[in-house]
Amino acid sequence: MEQSRFDIQYAAMRAAIIEREFQHLNEKQREAVFHTEGPLLVLAGAGSGKTTVLINRIINILRFGEGYSYAYAPEDATEDDLLFLREYLRNPTEEHRMRAETLCRVNPARPWQILAITFTNKAAKEIQSRLQRALGEEFAKDIWASTFHSMCVRILRRECDAIGYDRSFTIYDTDDQKRVLTAIIKNNKLDDKVFDVRGVASAIGRAKDNLQTPRIYAIENTEDYYKSTVAEIYKQYAKQLKESNAMDFDDIIMKTVQLLQGNPDILERYQRQFHYVMADEYQDTNHAQYVLTSLLAGGYENICVVGDDDQSIYKFRGATITNILEFEGQYKNATTIRLEQNYRSTQNILSAANELIRNNARRKGKELWTDNGDGAKIRFHRSDTQEGEAEYVARMITEGVADGKHFSDYAILYRNHVLSNSIESAFKRNGVPYRIVSGLRFFDRAEVKDMLAYLWVIANPTDNLRLRRIINVPARKIGNKTVETAAMLAELNNTTMFDIVSHAAEHPELGRATNALTKFAELITNLQKMKEHMPLDEFYEQVMVQTGYLEALKAKETQEAQGRIENTMELKSNIADFMSRQEQPTLEGFLEEVSLFTDIDRMDESSDAVVMMTMHSAKGLEFPQVFLVGMEEGIFPGFRAMEKEEDLEEERRLCYVAVTRAKQQLYLTCAERRMMYGRTQYSKPSQFLKEIPKQFVDSNISETRQEMQEKLDLQPNPKYQSSRAYDISGAHKKQPVIAKKKTAQTVAAPALKPGDQVDHKAFGHGMITSCKPMGGDILLEITFDKVGTKRLMAKSAMNFMTKK
Ligand SMILES: Nc1ncnc2c1ncn2[C@@H]1O[C@H](COP(=O)(O)OP(=O)(O)OP(=O)(O)O)[C@@H](O)[C@H]1O
Ligand SMILES: [Mg+2]
């Protein structure tokens, strides 16, 4: 075809815009961004910009997508038309789409044709907000950027009648799941030591990750007594959930796969819808997620997965690294792009990460480099005790803040949550503000769960489990026996408990409770009606009042009850926040969001506090200053992992993930002695520390001493107070002495009194308002000019404070 005036102008204009748009990316990254058609694997190390590529790729597809290259303006297009088109290419709004289409054959993807899946809500939100900034809120909000779970819930809410569920289905969290399982284990008179509920729950979870239904699981496990019994529990569990119109987390994925596999018409609809499918952190997908992604991308096969085989850390949850390693086998025409430049960390941190992960045999192998410069050396610090370790962490942070850093620049990462206790105490003693990201669900407080249970029952009255939770809360004279009778009647009549309760008068077995039951059913029915014509937050308040829940708390008049009232009110703020974000906020929508919520999503980045979380939760995140604490043999790697090479490699990958979160400075700390689970443990520094070459490290750990200890296999004798009892080398003296001095300094309890003026390195000028002796130390309350009142323990505080 002859080139029209438009073609020439258009091509030049397009090239210029694209050039400008993506100039901040490197060549390899741009290659990935522009490779939009066909299967693409971006396999690259930490901090190399994988997530960045994924986001920019979406921007590219939506603004300059393949379709635009076929755009031809008619010969008679006016200057005005061309100007309009130029504007439209910059900012393709739905509003102007029609005119653009009449001018030229534009055929770029629409936002809802793009599916981008990630693992955490936080990551999904990050993608959404970056896309909104680039493409405009209105336009970007239709992109399916979400987690596996919320995407599946969205599909299921629309389509689940095809698999026999009602659209108002409830989502059970791990706690709900355990209640149901515990009851089943008890009813079947099984030994709950052998069939420990956590073990059973995780076996069922793994079965679902592998898309095994109760029937298939039973067929595949006939030989083994434990597993065949689990198969029976699984069967009963699935039946009960179905009857309650409920799904657990793992069901959400499995049922979506079943829905799509069992209903070709529905599958085809989604395959047609999703022109482009993308998945971040693909190394952590399990079998069910892999099948799901493949199914959804099956229409156009424009599938792009990004990941890092070295960061696969969820094997224990069924993730299988083969999904990423076999991508090229699955799609014969796949293109693979590797990124090697890291933009996050300094060279010292990267070299350490490279050397560490080199010890894994099973990997594809890659090296990262950066031109960020060497940066500061990594700091190793070994303390005598866990308290010493915690004090060190607190001291480094306070000194850093005194130096101009922010508390929020710091992250403390640990292998297990138990390791956070001593750090927390040290932060309290030193007035360091912190926030623990538990990775668990936030909405786990009893009163919040109660209110949510009410909301669930209103939305889905067939939810027997939640009905049981609230039917007599606050007390309504509906006893346990009545509840059990109602449950039995429901079973017998093949209906739900709510149905029985609503028709209590027809069941003489319910005896004197009939009245109370009928009233309860009326309460729920009335609330259901009320819900229809009231804003959600007002409705929530009505639920608190009508159910008598608020009244019952108020009547208690205790401090604790007051706290609970505040928590239930906080739930209202959550609802209000939800309403402000949604165009059509529904109760179901809110409940859904809540059930997929974890603490990490609530991490408020605006407040200045140190964050503490497990290494697993830190995936995909970055922080200027990172501490990895508890770097000891037996903790990290854990004893269990040390037995099998395969497990050790997974631990090492976790260490690689943790190390590569740091942008500027990495601290690795350990203690010789530590109280864990009520016992004092002595441990050697983690083998991972040894795998990091000395040239990248600044250490207080004397190597001679460590080597000596290992050579002689000397075990420290717990009878000695000082852990140095076994140290015969004397070579350690240099550094630790300095450390000792610091501790010695803190011992003298300072003579302070209310009214004294102080200068604190991190908090500035303040005045002591009270001094209370406490456990050989003094608890100070100080009102600082800048940061308000803080409570500090005098001994530690005097490291940073002078009296005026
Ligand atoms: N071309 C670039 N120029 C400058 N900075 C970049 C570039 N690409 C990425 N970055 C920055 O590097 C950091 C790491 O990027 P990103 O989080 O996308 O990496 P990742 O590969 O997804 O990391 P992870 O493996 O930890 O998930 C981010 O702060 C990002 O803004
Ligand atoms: Mg990433």
Short mmCIF file of N, CA and C in Angstrom, two decimals, residues 345-353 370 373-378 659 664 666 692 695-697:
data_model
loop_
_atom_site.label_atom_id
_atom_site.label_comp_id
_atom_site.label_asym_id
_atom_site.label_seq_id
_atom_site.Cartn_x
_atom_site.Cartn_y
_atom_site.Cartn_z
N SER A 345 20.01 -2.10 44.17
CA SER A 345 20.99 -2.21 45.26
C SER A 345 22.38 -1.73 44.85
N THR A 346 23.24 -1.65 45.85
CA THR A 346 24.64 -1.32 45.59
C THR A 346 25.37 -2.57 45.13
N GLN A 347 26.56 -2.39 44.56
CA GLN A 347 27.31 -3.54 44.05
C GLN A 347 27.69 -4.50 45.18
N ASN A 348 28.02 -3.98 46.34
CA ASN A 348 28.37 -4.87 47.46
C ASN A 348 27.22 -5.81 47.82
N ILE A 349 26.04 -5.25 47.87
CA ILE A 349 24.88 -6.08 48.22
C ILE A 349 24.63 -7.11 47.13
N LEU A 350 24.75 -6.67 45.89
CA LEU A 350 24.53 -7.58 44.77
C LEU A 350 25.55 -8.69 44.69
N SER A 351 26.81 -8.32 44.90
CA SER A 351 27.86 -9.34 44.85
C SER A 351 27.60 -10.38 45.93
N ALA A 352 27.22 -9.90 47.09
CA ALA A 352 26.91 -10.84 48.17
C ALA A 352 25.78 -11.78 47.74
N ALA A 353 24.75 -11.22 47.14
CA ALA A 353 23.61 -12.03 46.71
C ALA A 353 24.04 -13.03 45.63
N THR A 370 25.34 -3.74 38.65
CA THR A 370 24.67 -2.45 38.77
C THR A 370 25.69 -1.36 38.53
N GLY A 373 27.36 1.78 41.99
CA GLY A 373 28.56 1.95 42.82
C GLY A 373 28.62 0.90 43.92
N ASP A 374 29.81 0.73 44.53
CA ASP A 374 29.99 -0.32 45.54
C ASP A 374 29.11 -0.10 46.77
N GLY A 375 29.00 1.14 47.20
CA GLY A 375 28.22 1.43 48.39
C GLY A 375 28.91 0.95 49.66
N ALA A 376 28.20 1.03 50.76
CA ALA A 376 28.78 0.64 52.04
C ALA A 376 28.92 -0.87 52.10
N LYS A 377 29.87 -1.33 52.88
CA LYS A 377 30.00 -2.78 53.06
C LYS A 377 28.83 -3.31 53.88
N ILE A 378 28.58 -4.58 53.70
CA ILE A 378 27.53 -5.23 54.48
C ILE A 378 28.05 -5.38 55.91
N VAL A 659 18.18 -10.64 51.12
CA VAL A 659 19.35 -9.80 50.89
C VAL A 659 19.06 -8.75 49.81
N GLN A 664 20.54 0.36 50.04
CA GLN A 664 21.82 0.99 50.36
C GLN A 664 22.65 0.24 51.37
N LEU A 666 22.93 -3.15 54.13
CA LEU A 666 22.41 -4.42 54.64
C LEU A 666 23.14 -4.78 55.92
N ILE A 692 29.09 -15.57 52.02
CA ILE A 692 29.31 -14.21 51.50
C ILE A 692 30.78 -13.86 51.70
N GLN A 695 35.36 -9.83 51.37
CA GLN A 695 35.66 -8.50 50.82
C GLN A 695 34.44 -7.57 50.76
N PHE A 696 33.24 -8.14 50.88
CA PHE A 696 32.05 -7.29 50.83
C PHE A 696 31.51 -6.93 52.21
N VAL A 697 32.29 -7.36 53.23
CA VAL A 697 31.71 -7.35 54.57
C VAL A 697 32.56 -6.62 55.59
#
